[in-house]
């Protein structure tokens, strides 16, 4: 699912469709918006607003590419002829698949919603579609996987989003021309974009009609850069709670920075539109790879915190085996993430991004009421963090990760000599001890957060260090 070129292409298309909001803004621009009222958050004003409450989700890439266990784009990357690749369907029999086991792991990780690949670029469909025989019902398994997942999600109250690839390496009417993420022309091809769109619309209607309430539609790989707003309009009519991403036939509801390819999104101080970052636990593949290289906990935790603390959603992917089991190394990663998330979730759920309150760009701030959370998502250069220009004394300071108190001071430091005043400084932080995680400090104040940079007149500007 590597899509550097795709993201560039779709970004260009989106700008021509309806001039959407930019995905991210610079630190300077974010500072200029500091005067925005507290509580400003994106809202659709309808059933799609679930997206702003359940902000951490599980992405699942699963299909017959799990059988060779190399990459979800095995057919394209390994140059496998279509006639050979389709034979994998004869081996599709995930007898150990249990959607509840996936949802158990989702809950352990602190995740709140699920996004499933119903059809990836190879064209193999995980549901009982009437539009092609290249689907799970025409395999030894003979079960509708989308229905199984949808039923399990509905029973457990987990919002379900469906991924669908526009590029299709199996359908004879899709115009495979050897462009990025396309096969070269194959024997038997009858390229006809209009007929392929009829097929695509029929499949989208099936997915939005036959599986109960759907909460999202996740398009991918619009290689032809085709614009057709009627397709998303159909989804909205059939599934009014479904959020739609920006990789389809118009700019959709939200942006989708992937891995760390979009450096502007990764480092932006704020976002100007709803955003959902996506990442996989595996470094090479989004689907199951039997010899996968995995990201470190540190890398993933920092990535998750970096987006959630700025108000974006985060979709973290796993690739189940051909038997339908999430591999143990990936499951262990999610469980460890879940332990961290459980400890710091109050700093990420029901909060507002507040990083504009400090000039320190090595931390991120979130807040709620009179509570400020300091996220150390980057390596601090030392064991102290200065929150200039905040000069208010907290009533309480605690490290959420383990509950220990945090020392603080508002004494003027030598580096503050030009201003001749002290700023709130968090001291003796256990940064070496917690170098493999993301520490988060909770600060409780006696005033609204927007007033923190202006001390009350009866408060001294120099306060002794507290423990």
mmCIF file of C-alpha atoms in Angstrom, residues 1-4 7-8 247 256-268 271 276-283 286 295-307 310 314-316 377-378:
data_model
loop_
_atom_site.group_PDB
_atom_site.id
_atom_site.type_symbol
_atom_site.label_atom_id
_atom_site.label_comp_id
_atom_site.label_asym_id
_atom_site.label_seq_id
_atom_site.Cartn_x
_atom_site.Cartn_y
_atom_site.Cartn_z
ATOM 1 C CA UNK A 1 0.000 0.000 0.000
ATOM 2 C CA UNK A 2 2.875 2.392 -0.573
ATOM 3 C CA UNK A 3 1.390 5.339 -2.418
ATOM 4 C CA UNK A 4 3.874 8.205 -2.696
ATOM 5 C CA UNK A 7 -0.795 10.816 -2.895
ATOM 6 C CA UNK A 8 0.839 13.417 -5.106
ATOM 7 C CA UNK A 247 -8.738 9.183 -2.279
ATOM 8 C CA UNK A 256 -5.206 10.632 4.690
ATOM 9 C CA UNK A 257 -1.475 11.155 5.335
ATOM 10 C CA UNK A 258 0.246 7.763 5.124
ATOM 11 C CA UNK A 259 3.189 6.414 7.101
ATOM 12 C CA UNK A 260 5.718 9.271 7.183
ATOM 13 C CA UNK A 261 5.578 10.133 3.497
ATOM 14 C CA UNK A 262 3.794 13.444 4.030
ATOM 15 C CA UNK A 263 6.369 15.404 6.039
ATOM 16 C CA UNK A 264 4.184 18.517 6.077
ATOM 17 C CA UNK A 265 1.387 16.602 7.783
ATOM 18 C CA UNK A 266 3.799 14.846 10.133
ATOM 19 C CA UNK A 267 5.276 18.110 11.443
ATOM 20 C CA UNK A 268 2.361 20.538 11.097
ATOM 21 C CA UNK A 271 -4.792 20.672 10.617
ATOM 22 C CA UNK A 276 -6.903 10.426 9.617
ATOM 23 C CA UNK A 277 -3.288 9.280 9.474
ATOM 24 C CA UNK A 278 -2.645 5.650 8.552
ATOM 25 C CA UNK A 279 0.307 3.446 9.440
ATOM 26 C CA UNK A 280 1.082 -0.268 9.569
ATOM 27 C CA UNK A 281 2.910 -2.159 12.287
ATOM 28 C CA UNK A 282 4.978 -3.795 9.539
ATOM 29 C CA UNK A 283 7.708 -1.826 7.802
ATOM 30 C CA UNK A 286 0.332 -3.862 4.979
ATOM 31 C CA UNK A 295 8.413 -0.825 13.687
ATOM 32 C CA UNK A 296 9.567 -0.202 17.228
ATOM 33 C CA UNK A 297 7.038 0.636 19.921
ATOM 34 C CA UNK A 298 8.765 3.979 20.262
ATOM 35 C CA UNK A 299 8.246 4.855 16.608
ATOM 36 C CA UNK A 300 4.576 3.881 16.618
ATOM 37 C CA UNK A 301 3.715 5.505 19.945
ATOM 38 C CA UNK A 302 5.270 8.774 18.889
ATOM 39 C CA UNK A 303 3.432 8.666 15.592
ATOM 40 C CA UNK A 304 0.093 7.917 17.253
ATOM 41 C CA UNK A 305 0.557 10.646 19.848
ATOM 42 C CA UNK A 306 1.753 13.155 17.261
ATOM 43 C CA UNK A 307 -1.503 12.896 15.302
ATOM 44 C CA UNK A 310 -3.189 17.568 17.083
ATOM 45 C CA UNK A 314 -5.153 7.440 13.603
ATOM 46 C CA UNK A 315 -5.641 4.149 11.765
ATOM 47 C CA UNK A 316 -3.070 1.470 12.635
ATOM 48 C CA UNK A 377 6.445 13.024 21.554
ATOM 49 C CA UNK A 378 10.026 13.984 20.677
#
